[in-house]
PDB file of C-alpha atoms in Angstrom:
ATOM      1  CA  MET A   1      98.550 107.044 116.482  1.00 87.00           C
ATOM      2  CA  LYS A   2      96.733 106.032 113.300  1.00 96.00           C
ATOM      3  CA  THR A   3      95.255 108.444 110.517  1.00 97.00           C
ATOM      4  CA  ALA A   4      93.301 107.731 107.363  1.00 98.00           C
ATOM      5  CA  ILE A   5      94.639 108.734 103.873  1.00 98.00           C
ATOM      6  CA  LEU A   6      92.394 109.679 101.204  1.00 98.00           C
ATOM      7  CA  THR A   7      93.155 111.386  97.948  1.00 98.00           C
ATOM      8  CA  ASP A   8      91.633 112.335  94.518  1.00 98.00           C
ATOM      9  CA  THR A   9      87.843 112.190  95.619  1.00 98.00           C
ATOM     10  CA  HIS A  10      86.889 114.209  92.576  1.00 98.00           C
ATOM     11  CA  PHE A  11      83.366 115.312  93.794  1.00 98.00           C
ATOM     12  CA  GLY A  12      81.454 116.246  90.609  1.00 98.00           C
ATOM     13  CA  VAL A  13      83.441 113.764  88.319  1.00 97.00           C
ATOM     14  CA  ARG A  14      82.118 112.933  84.783  1.00 96.00           C
ATOM     15  CA  ASN A  15      80.165 116.055  84.226  1.00 96.00           C
ATOM     16  CA  ASP A  16      78.520 115.909  87.694  1.00 97.00           C
ATOM     17  CA  ASN A  17      76.967 112.725  86.835  1.00 96.00           C
ATOM     18  CA  ILE A  18      74.453 111.498  89.369  1.00 94.00           C
ATOM     19  CA  ALA A  19      75.262 107.915  89.031  1.00 95.00           C
ATOM     20  CA  PHE A  20      78.670 108.521  90.035  1.00 97.00           C
ATOM     21  CA  SER A  21      77.557 110.510  93.087  1.00 97.00           C
ATOM     22  CA  SER A  22      75.135 107.444  94.035  1.00 96.00           C
ATOM     23  CA  TYR A  23      78.341 105.348  93.634  1.00 97.00           C
ATOM     24  CA  PHE A  24      80.467 107.606  95.881  1.00 98.00           C
ATOM     25  CA  THR A  25      77.798 107.653  98.540  1.00 98.00           C
ATOM     26  CA  LYS A  26      77.727 103.816  98.807  1.00 97.00           C
ATOM     27  CA  PHE A  27      81.568 103.873  99.719  1.00 98.00           C
ATOM     28  CA  TYR A  28      81.388 106.513 102.321  1.00 98.00           C
ATOM     29  CA  GLU A  29      78.267 105.371 104.001  1.00 98.00           C
ATOM     30  CA  ASN A  30      79.017 101.614 103.931  1.00 98.00           C
ATOM     31  CA  ILE A  31      82.767 101.414 103.853  1.00 98.00           C
ATOM     32  CA  PHE A  32      84.923 104.453 104.709  1.00 98.00           C
ATOM     33  CA  PHE A  33      83.185 105.937 107.735  1.00 98.00           C
ATOM     34  CA  PRO A  34      81.972 102.660 109.307  1.00 98.00           C
ATOM     35  CA  TYR A  35      85.760 101.512 109.100  1.00 98.00           C
ATOM     36  CA  LEU A  36      86.906 104.622 110.908  1.00 98.00           C
ATOM     37  CA  LYS A  37      84.275 104.230 113.496  1.00 98.00           C
ATOM     38  CA  GLU A  38      85.074 100.551 114.295  1.00 98.00           C
ATOM     39  CA  HIS A  39      88.711 101.493 114.697  1.00 98.00           C
ATOM     40  CA  ASN A  40      88.209 104.724 116.371  1.00 97.00           C
ATOM     41  CA  ILE A  41      90.278 106.663 113.699  1.00 98.00           C
ATOM     42  CA  LYS A  42      89.654 110.441 114.297  1.00 97.00           C
ATOM     43  CA  LYS A  43      92.242 111.886 111.970  1.00 97.00           C
ATOM     44  CA  LEU A  44      92.381 112.130 108.133  1.00 98.00           C
ATOM     45  CA  ILE A  45      94.758 113.476 105.487  1.00 98.00           C
ATOM     46  CA  HIS A  46      93.333 114.102 102.062  1.00 98.00           C
ATOM     47  CA  MET A  47      96.106 114.685  99.382  1.00 98.00           C
ATOM     48  CA  GLY A  48      94.037 116.869  96.963  1.00 98.00           C
ATOM     49  CA  ASP A  49      91.706 116.737  94.025  1.00 98.00           C
ATOM     50  CA  VAL A  50      88.790 117.057  96.365  1.00 98.00           C
ATOM     51  CA  PHE A  51      86.803 118.515  93.593  1.00 98.00           C
ATOM     52  CA  ASP A  52      86.842 117.665  89.970  1.00 98.00           C
ATOM     53  CA  ARG A  53      86.395 120.805  88.107  1.00 96.00           C
ATOM     54  CA  ARG A  54      88.987 123.576  88.276  1.00 95.00           C
ATOM     55  CA  LYS A  55      86.881 126.655  87.096  1.00 94.00           C
ATOM     56  CA  PHE A  56      83.566 125.961  88.982  1.00 95.00           C
ATOM     57  CA  VAL A  57      81.445 123.736  91.250  1.00 96.00           C
ATOM     58  CA  ASN A  58      78.146 122.405  90.345  1.00 97.00           C
ATOM     59  CA  TYR A  59      75.289 123.023  93.128  1.00 97.00           C
ATOM     60  CA  LYS A  60      74.068 119.488  93.170  1.00 97.00           C
ATOM     61  CA  SER A  61      77.788 118.030  93.342  1.00 98.00           C
ATOM     62  CA  LEU A  62      78.662 120.527  96.202  1.00 98.00           C
ATOM     63  CA  TYR A  63      75.364 119.517  98.054  1.00 98.00           C
ATOM     64  CA  ASP A  64      76.122 115.702  97.602  1.00 98.00           C
ATOM     65  CA  ALA A  65      79.759 116.103  98.731  1.00 98.00           C
ATOM     66  CA  LYS A  66      78.479 117.946 101.829  1.00 98.00           C
ATOM     67  CA  ARG A  67      75.914 115.393 102.458  1.00 98.00           C
ATOM     68  CA  MET A  68      78.140 112.269 101.978  1.00 98.00           C
ATOM     69  CA  PHE A  69      81.656 113.466 103.152  1.00 98.00           C
ATOM     70  CA  PHE A  70      82.049 116.784 104.813  1.00 98.00           C
ATOM     71  CA  ASP A  71      79.022 116.723 106.951  1.00 98.00           C
ATOM     72  CA  PRO A  72      79.279 113.333 108.464  1.00 98.00           C
ATOM     73  CA  MET A  73      83.312 114.048 108.974  1.00 98.00           C
ATOM     74  CA  ALA A  74      82.325 117.185 111.015  1.00 98.00           C
ATOM     75  CA  LYS A  75      79.487 115.195 112.866  1.00 98.00           C
ATOM     76  CA  LYS A  76      81.872 112.528 113.787  1.00 98.00           C
ATOM     77  CA  ASP A  77      84.578 115.162 114.762  1.00 98.00           C
ATOM     78  CA  ILE A  78      87.148 113.897 112.286  1.00 98.00           C
ATOM     79  CA  GLU A  79      90.077 116.326 112.240  1.00 98.00           C
ATOM     80  CA  CYS A  80      91.117 116.583 108.553  1.00 98.00           C
ATOM     81  CA  HIS A  81      94.227 118.191 106.840  1.00 98.00           C
ATOM     82  CA  MET A  82      93.471 118.765 103.182  1.00 98.00           C
ATOM     83  CA  LEU A  83      96.141 119.551 100.318  1.00 98.00           C
ATOM     84  CA  ALA A  84      95.154 121.591  97.304  1.00 98.00           C
ATOM     85  CA  GLY A  85      95.405 119.457  94.400  1.00 98.00           C
ATOM     86  CA  ASN A  86      95.701 120.582  90.633  1.00 98.00           C
ATOM     87  CA  HIS A  87      91.889 120.189  90.143  1.00 98.00           C
ATOM     88  CA  ASP A  88      91.330 122.322  93.114  1.00 98.00           C
ATOM     89  CA  THR A  89      93.140 125.397  91.887  1.00 98.00           C
ATOM     90  CA  PHE A  90      91.459 127.883  89.502  1.00 98.00           C
ATOM     91  CA  TYR A  91      94.934 128.921  87.876  1.00 97.00           C
ATOM     92  CA  LYS A  92      97.694 126.754  86.638  1.00 95.00           C
ATOM     93  CA  THR A  93     100.450 128.983  87.713  1.00 97.00           C
ATOM     94  CA  THR A  94      99.387 129.628  91.417  1.00 97.00           C
ATOM     95  CA  ASN A  95      97.272 127.749  94.263  1.00 98.00           C
ATOM     96  CA  GLU A  96      96.079 131.288  95.556  1.00 96.00           C
ATOM     97  CA  VAL A  97      92.539 130.757  94.226  1.00 97.00           C
ATOM     98  CA  ASN A  98      91.390 127.308  95.122  1.00 98.00           C
ATOM     99  CA  SER A  99      88.041 125.787  95.940  1.00 98.00           C
ATOM    100  CA  LEU A 100      89.051 124.258  99.353  1.00 98.00           C
ATOM    101  CA  ALA A 101      89.612 127.641 100.918  1.00 97.00           C
ATOM    102  CA  LEU A 102      86.525 129.280  99.348  1.00 97.00           C
ATOM    103  CA  LEU A 103      84.102 126.293  99.996  1.00 97.00           C
ATOM    104  CA  LEU A 104      85.002 124.700 103.273  1.00 98.00           C
ATOM    105  CA  LYS A 105      85.424 127.623 105.660  1.00 96.00           C
ATOM    106  CA  GLU A 106      82.151 126.451 107.550  1.00 97.00           C
ATOM    107  CA  TYR A 107      83.983 123.322 108.763  1.00 98.00           C
ATOM    108  CA  SER A 108      86.323 123.882 111.731  1.00 98.00           C
ATOM    109  CA  ASN A 109      87.620 120.484 111.783  1.00 98.00           C
ATOM    110  CA  ILE A 110      89.164 120.833 108.302  1.00 98.00           C
ATOM    111  CA  THR A 111      92.614 122.626 107.702  1.00 98.00           C
ATOM    112  CA  THR A 112      93.624 123.315 104.060  1.00 98.00           C
ATOM    113  CA  TYR A 113      97.017 123.692 102.560  1.00 98.00           C
ATOM    114  CA  SER A 114      97.618 125.881  99.367  1.00 97.00           C
ATOM    115  CA  ASN A 115     101.474 126.570 100.107  1.00 97.00           C
ATOM    116  CA  PRO A 116     104.380 123.950 101.391  1.00 98.00           C
ATOM    117  CA  CYS A 117     104.974 123.655 104.964  1.00 97.00           C
ATOM    118  CA  GLU A 118     105.980 121.354 107.956  1.00 98.00           C
ATOM    119  CA  LEU A 119     103.058 120.059 110.045  1.00 96.00           C
ATOM    120  CA  THR A 120     103.345 118.435 113.592  1.00 94.00           C
ATOM    121  CA  TYR A 121     100.567 116.016 113.859  1.00 85.00           C
ATOM    122  CA  CYS A 122     100.041 112.704 115.682  1.00 79.00           C
ATOM    123  CA  ASP A 123     103.233 113.490 117.590  1.00 85.00           C
ATOM    124  CA  SER A 124     105.204 113.537 114.154  1.00 93.00           C
ATOM    125  CA  THR A 125     106.538 116.445 112.008  1.00 96.00           C
ATOM    126  CA  PHE A 126     106.301 115.988 108.123  1.00 97.00           C
ATOM    127  CA  VAL A 127     105.970 117.833 105.026  1.00 98.00           C
ATOM    128  CA  MET A 128     102.656 118.894 103.509  1.00 98.00           C
ATOM    129  CA  MET A 129     103.265 119.475  99.756  1.00 98.00           C
ATOM    130  CA  PRO A 130     100.295 120.653  97.719  1.00 98.00           C
ATOM    131  CA  TRP A 131     100.298 120.930  93.873  1.00 98.00           C
ATOM    132  CA  ILE A 132     103.570 122.433  92.807  1.00 98.00           C
ATOM    133  CA  CYS A 133     103.279 125.105  90.333  1.00 97.00           C
ATOM    134  CA  LYS A 134     105.085 128.152  88.971  1.00 96.00           C
ATOM    135  CA  GLU A 135     104.563 130.441  92.003  1.00 97.00           C
ATOM    136  CA  ASN A 136     105.557 127.761  94.723  1.00 97.00           C
ATOM    137  CA  TYR A 137     108.285 125.691  92.902  1.00 97.00           C
ATOM    138  CA  GLU A 138     111.127 127.405  94.210  1.00 97.00           C
ATOM    139  CA  GLY A 139     109.764 127.341  97.817  1.00 97.00           C
ATOM    140  CA  ALA A 140     108.922 123.793  97.457  1.00 97.00           C
ATOM    141  CA  VAL A 141     112.254 122.753  96.334  1.00 97.00           C
ATOM    142  CA  ASN A 142     113.887 124.373  99.158  1.00 97.00           C
ATOM    143  CA  LEU A 143     111.797 122.909 101.593  1.00 98.00           C
ATOM    144  CA  ILE A 144     112.467 119.486 100.301  1.00 97.00           C
ATOM    145  CA  ASN A 145     116.325 120.067 100.212  1.00 97.00           C
ATOM    146  CA  ASN A 146     116.314 121.551 103.601  1.00 97.00           C
ATOM    147  CA  THR A 147     113.754 120.004 105.753  1.00 97.00           C
ATOM    148  CA  LYS A 148     114.870 117.407 108.615  1.00 97.00           C
ATOM    149  CA  CYS A 149     111.532 115.589 107.876  1.00 97.00           C
ATOM    150  CA  ASP A 150     111.520 111.914 106.786  1.00 97.00           C
ATOM    151  CA  LEU A 151     107.986 111.969 105.714  1.00 98.00           C
ATOM    152  CA  MET A 152     105.983 113.845 103.099  1.00 98.00           C
ATOM    153  CA  PHE A 153     102.296 113.996 102.168  1.00 98.00           C
ATOM    154  CA  GLY A 154     101.758 115.643  98.907  1.00 98.00           C
ATOM    155  CA  HIS A 155      99.965 115.927  95.472  1.00 98.00           C
ATOM    156  CA  LEU A 156     102.717 115.344  93.214  1.00 98.00           C
ATOM    157  CA  GLU A 157     103.530 114.580  89.548  1.00 97.00           C
ATOM    158  CA  VAL A 158     106.819 112.333  89.534  1.00 97.00           C
ATOM    159  CA  ASN A 159     108.469 111.149  86.431  1.00 96.00           C
ATOM    160  CA  GLY A 160     108.092 107.223  85.743  1.00 95.00           C
ATOM    161  CA  PHE A 161     105.178 106.509  87.750  1.00 96.00           C
ATOM    162  CA  GLU A 162     101.764 104.819  86.479  1.00 94.00           C
ATOM    163  CA  MET A 163      99.064 107.506  85.962  1.00 92.00           C
ATOM    164  CA  ILE A 164      96.478 104.725  85.086  1.00 90.00           C
ATOM    165  CA  ARG A 165      97.471 101.172  84.344  1.00 89.00           C
ATOM    166  CA  GLY A 166      99.957 100.824  81.474  1.00 88.00           C
ATOM    167  CA  GLN A 167     100.214 104.749  80.961  1.00 91.00           C
ATOM    168  CA  PHE A 168     103.544 106.188  82.490  1.00 94.00           C
ATOM    169  CA  CYS A 169     104.245 109.906  83.288  1.00 95.00           C
ATOM    170  CA  ILE A 170     107.131 110.950  81.134  1.00 93.00           C
ATOM    171  CA  GLU A 171     107.277 114.574  82.550  1.00 92.00           C
ATOM    172  CA  GLY A 172     107.150 115.962  86.114  1.00 94.00           C
ATOM    173  CA  LEU A 173     109.679 115.868  89.010  1.00 96.00           C
ATOM    174  CA  ASP A 174     112.526 113.551  89.226  1.00 96.00           C
ATOM    175  CA  ARG A 175     112.106 110.773  91.784  1.00 95.00           C
ATOM    176  CA  LYS A 176     115.771 111.544  92.982  1.00 95.00           C
ATOM    177  CA  LEU A 177     114.567 114.733  94.641  1.00 96.00           C
ATOM    178  CA  PHE A 178     112.829 112.590  97.248  1.00 97.00           C
ATOM    179  CA  GLU A 179     115.475 110.017  97.885  1.00 95.00           C
ATOM    180  CA  LYS A 180     116.148 111.771 101.492  1.00 96.00           C
ATOM    181  CA  PHE A 181     112.753 110.742 102.654  1.00 98.00           C
ATOM    182  CA  ASP A 182     111.606 107.414 104.279  1.00 97.00           C
ATOM    183  CA  MET A 183     108.205 107.601 102.888  1.00 98.00           C
ATOM    184  CA  VAL A 184     106.491 110.137 100.379  1.00 98.00           C
ATOM    185  CA  PHE A 185     102.801 109.594 100.220  1.00 98.00           C
ATOM    186  CA  SER A 186     101.015 111.262  97.034  1.00 98.00           C
ATOM    187  CA  GLY A 187      98.025 111.795  95.252  1.00 98.00           C
ATOM    188  CA  HIS A 188      97.381 112.838  91.542  1.00 97.00           C
ATOM    189  CA  PHE A 189      97.845 109.368  89.959  1.00 97.00           C
ATOM    190  CA  HIS A 190      94.754 107.368  90.287  1.00 97.00           C
ATOM    191  CA  HIS A 191      96.474 103.975  90.050  1.00 97.00           C
ATOM    192  CA  LYS A 192      98.164 102.353  93.156  1.00 97.00           C
ATOM    193  CA  SER A 193     101.893 101.939  93.156  1.00 96.00           C
ATOM    194  CA  ASP A 194     105.096 102.478  94.900  1.00 96.00           C
ATOM    195  CA  ASN A 195     108.843 102.218  94.342  1.00 96.00           C
ATOM    196  CA  GLY A 196     109.481 101.637  98.027  1.00 95.00           C
ATOM    197  CA  THR A 197     109.855 105.222  98.967  1.00 97.00           C
ATOM    198  CA  ILE A 198     107.136 107.078  96.948  1.00 98.00           C
ATOM    199  CA  TYR A 199     103.614 105.707  97.429  1.00 98.00           C
ATOM    200  CA  TYR A 200     100.676 106.732  94.915  1.00 98.00           C
ATOM    201  CA  VAL A 201      97.975 105.556  97.165  1.00 98.00           C
ATOM    202  CA  GLY A 202      95.346 105.646  94.552  1.00 97.00           C
ATOM    203  CA  ASN A 203      91.698 107.092  94.480  1.00 97.00           C
ATOM    204  CA  PRO A 204      89.178 105.440  96.444  1.00 98.00           C
ATOM    205  CA  TYR A 205      86.917 104.433  93.569  1.00 98.00           C
ATOM    206  CA  GLN A 206      86.748 103.943  89.618  1.00 97.00           C
ATOM    207  CA  ASN A 207      86.178 106.870  87.660  1.00 97.00           C
ATOM    208  CA  THR A 208      86.848 105.475  84.042  1.00 96.00           C
ATOM    209  CA  TRP A 209      86.885 102.169  82.027  1.00 96.00           C
ATOM    210  CA  MET A 210      90.544 102.438  82.576  1.00 95.00           C
ATOM    211  CA  ASP A 211      89.943 101.672  86.015  1.00 96.00           C
ATOM    212  CA  HIS A 212      88.094  98.271  85.492  1.00 96.00           C
ATOM    213  CA  LYS A 213      89.274  95.786  87.945  1.00 96.00           C
ATOM    214  CA  ASP A 214      92.192  97.967  89.283  1.00 96.00           C
ATOM    215  CA  PRO A 215      91.894  98.092  93.134  1.00 96.00           C
ATOM    216  CA  ARG A 216      90.646 101.094  94.677  1.00 97.00           C
ATOM    217  CA  GLY A 217      90.215 102.275  98.325  1.00 98.00           C
ATOM    218  CA  PHE A 218      91.975 104.086 101.033  1.00 98.00           C
ATOM    219  CA  HIS A 219      94.810 103.780 103.327  1.00 98.00           C
ATOM    220  CA  ILE A 220      95.460 103.822 107.197  1.00 98.00           C
ATOM    221  CA  PHE A 221      98.891 104.945 108.169  1.00 98.00           C
ATOM    222  CA  ASP A 222     100.385 104.271 111.863  1.00 97.00           C
ATOM    223  CA  PHE A 223     102.944 106.954 112.630  1.00 96.00           C
ATOM    224  CA  GLU A 224     104.492 104.796 115.442  1.00 95.00           C
ATOM    225  CA  THR A 225     105.165 101.615 113.493  1.00 95.00           C
ATOM    226  CA  ARG A 226     105.156 103.291 109.918  1.00 96.00           C
ATOM    227  CA  GLU A 227     102.724 100.408 108.915  1.00 97.00           C
ATOM    228  CA  LEU A 228     100.493 101.297 105.811  1.00 98.00           C
ATOM    229  CA  THR A 229      97.373  99.159 105.558  1.00 98.00           C
ATOM    230  CA  PHE A 230      95.127  99.470 102.332  1.00 98.00           C
ATOM    231  CA  ILE A 231      91.386  99.028 102.846  1.00 98.00           C
ATOM    232  CA  GLU A 232      89.849  98.131  99.432  1.00 98.00           C
ATOM    233  CA  ASN A 233      86.483  99.305  98.227  1.00 98.00           C
ATOM    234  CA  PRO A 234      84.419  96.424  97.082  1.00 98.00           C
ATOM    235  CA  TYR A 235      82.174  98.448  94.912  1.00 97.00           C
ATOM    236  CA  GLU A 236      82.727  98.590  91.321  1.00 97.00           C
ATOM    237  CA  MET A 237      81.406 101.083  88.647  1.00 98.00           C
ATOM    238  CA  PHE A 238      82.296  99.273  85.608  1.00 98.00           C
ATOM    239  CA  HIS A 239      81.538  95.673  84.556  1.00 97.00           C
ATOM    240  CA  LYS A 240      81.689  93.402  81.559  1.00 96.00           C
ATOM    241  CA  TYR A 241      78.887  90.924  80.562  1.00 96.00           C
ATOM    242  CA  PHE A 242      79.877  88.345  78.049  1.00 94.00           C
ATOM    243  CA  TYR A 243      77.062  87.301  75.876  1.00 94.00           C
ATOM    244  CA  ASN A 244      77.155  83.867  74.295  1.00 94.00           C
ATOM    245  CA  ASP A 245      73.896  82.446  73.391  1.00 93.00           C
ATOM    246  CA  LEU A 246      74.798  79.062  71.878  1.00 92.00           C
ATOM    247  CA  GLU A 247      73.661  76.969  74.611  1.00 87.00           C
ATOM    248  CA  TRP A 248      71.210  79.527  76.265  1.00 90.00           C
ATOM    249  CA  THR A 249      67.444  79.005  76.697  1.00 89.00           C
ATOM    250  CA  MET A 250      64.885  81.677  77.481  1.00 91.00           C
ATOM    251  CA  GLU A 251      64.761  80.314  81.223  1.00 91.00           C
ATOM    252  CA  THR A 252      68.495  80.927  81.078  1.00 89.00           C
ATOM    253  CA  VAL A 253      68.082  84.711  80.086  1.00 91.00           C
ATOM    254  CA  GLN A 254      65.081  85.165  82.488  1.00 89.00           C
ATOM    255  CA  GLY A 255      67.154  83.857  85.417  1.00 89.00           C
ATOM    256  CA  GLU A 256      69.556  86.732  84.970  1.00 91.00           C
ATOM    257  CA  ASN A 257      69.514  89.336  87.787  1.00 92.00           C
ATOM    258  CA  PHE A 258      71.198  92.852  86.946  1.00 95.00           C
ATOM    259  CA  ASP A 259      69.868  94.566  90.046  1.00 95.00           C
ATOM    260  CA  LYS A 260      73.355  94.607  91.604  1.00 93.00           C
ATOM    261  CA  TRP A 261      74.591  96.839  88.576  1.00 96.00           C
ATOM    262  CA  LYS A 262      72.032  99.602  89.295  1.00 95.00           C
ATOM    263  CA  ASN A 263      73.549 102.927  88.148  1.00 95.00           C
ATOM    264  CA  CYS A 264      76.731 101.142  86.911  1.00 96.00           C
ATOM    265  CA  TYR A 265      78.392 101.091  83.464  1.00 97.00           C
ATOM    266  CA  VAL A 266      78.010  97.812  81.775  1.00 97.00           C
ATOM    267  CA  LYS A 267      79.822  96.831  78.625  1.00 97.00           C
ATOM    268  CA  ILE A 268      78.076  93.654  76.678  1.00 96.00           C
ATOM    269  CA  ILE A 269      80.829  91.811  74.993  1.00 96.00           C
ATOM    270  CA  VAL A 270      79.149  89.729  72.341  1.00 95.00           C
ATOM    271  CA  GLU A 271      80.844  86.465  71.714  1.00 93.00           C
ATOM    272  CA  ASN A 272      78.039  84.711  69.794  1.00 93.00           C
ATOM    273  CA  LYS A 273      74.491  85.990  68.850  1.00 93.00           C
ATOM    274  CA  THR A 274      72.338  83.241  67.320  1.00 92.00           C
ATOM    275  CA  ASN A 275      69.130  84.579  68.734  1.00 92.00           C
ATOM    276  CA  PRO A 276      68.523  88.415  68.399  1.00 92.00           C
ATOM    277  CA  TYR A 277      65.324  88.038  70.534  1.00 93.00           C
ATOM    278  CA  LEU A 278      67.263  86.599  73.493  1.00 94.00           C
ATOM    279  CA  PHE A 279      69.847  89.567  72.993  1.00 95.00           C
ATOM    280  CA  ASP A 280      66.769  92.088  73.193  1.00 95.00           C
ATOM    281  CA  VAL A 281      65.559  90.143  76.249  1.00 94.00           C
ATOM    282  CA  VAL A 282      68.937  90.986  78.110  1.00 95.00           C
ATOM    283  CA  LEU A 283      69.011  94.414  77.146  1.00 95.00           C
ATOM    284  CA  ASP A 284      65.341  94.866  78.405  1.00 95.00           C
ATOM    285  CA  LYS A 285      66.170  93.347  81.692  1.00 95.00           C
ATOM    286  CA  MET A 286      69.275  95.503  82.066  1.00 96.00           C
ATOM    287  CA  TYR A 287      67.398  98.733  81.401  1.00 95.00           C
ATOM    288  CA  LYS A 288      64.636  97.678  84.011  1.00 95.00           C
ATOM    289  CA  SER A 289      67.249  97.029  86.626  1.00 95.00           C
ATOM    290  CA  GLY A 290      68.378 100.750  86.268  1.00 95.00           C
ATOM    291  CA  VAL A 291      71.799 100.090  84.758  1.00 95.00           C
ATOM    292  CA  GLY A 292      73.279 103.508  84.088  1.00 92.00           C
ATOM    293  CA  ASP A 293      75.037 103.142  80.912  1.00 95.00           C
ATOM    294  CA  ILE A 294      75.068 100.228  78.453  1.00 96.00           C
ATOM    295  CA  THR A 295      77.840  99.816  75.635  1.00 96.00           C
ATOM    296  CA  VAL A 296      77.518  96.648  73.140  1.00 96.00           C
ATOM    297  CA  VAL A 297      80.681  95.595  71.542  1.00 95.00           C
ATOM    298  CA  GLU A 298      80.069  93.264  68.676  1.00 89.00           C
ATOM    299  CA  SER A 299      82.601  91.390  66.305  1.00 74.00           C
ATOM    300  CA  PHE A 300      81.393  89.972  62.976  1.00 60.00           C
TER     301      PHE A 300
END
């Protein structure tokens, strides 16, 4: 039996930026749900940080999340098991008040987890480990030490793993705590990495410039064969445009098409600017194409 694995969807990211909502929508409408339909996958495990804000949810972001993700999942009858991540909980010391339990009650296909437990699912029994905080720490460690399960799905902060490319976690749980398991899947860190036992599967799309050219997507896990398959998201939010007009003509600039970067973030790296007018034409074409954000980096 196969299930999809998704994590850190962060609906409402970047101060509820509408451009990011459009970017997320493309992924779900064109990549995620079509793949599940094509491969007849009806189960999903979401490992937390469903929403971006801990304290409140923007109405428009909630509307968009329902439209692009929760409603289609219910309509397609996809069974979803969803962990509370640190961004889903109001308090830092307890998971009791969380956005999943409060906002998703209308969806009978979604089961949410704010406390550690064992779950029998797809003919397998494994540990479901939401965000570990002060209140549930003792129970979480006891379950890890005493369970006979060899699989875990969690939202974990483990020492030594890359949070984003080049930035490693220097706090958190000792990875030795999980040596008894065959495979541990986790959300929380957005960079995709593993040590052969603990798999940070990464979030499905780019959220910041640190994610530029860092692969994003979702996974399919086969409980029978223990095979994990990565499905890459081909859409990128962040792009670099290298400007060098030493040999450019007006025809060269007029031939540029920036429509593919509509609502995206573009960083113009100026290598050589000998004709300011051509540069202005490039900027004008980007704005008319609907580029969401333009940053110019010049070195003189």
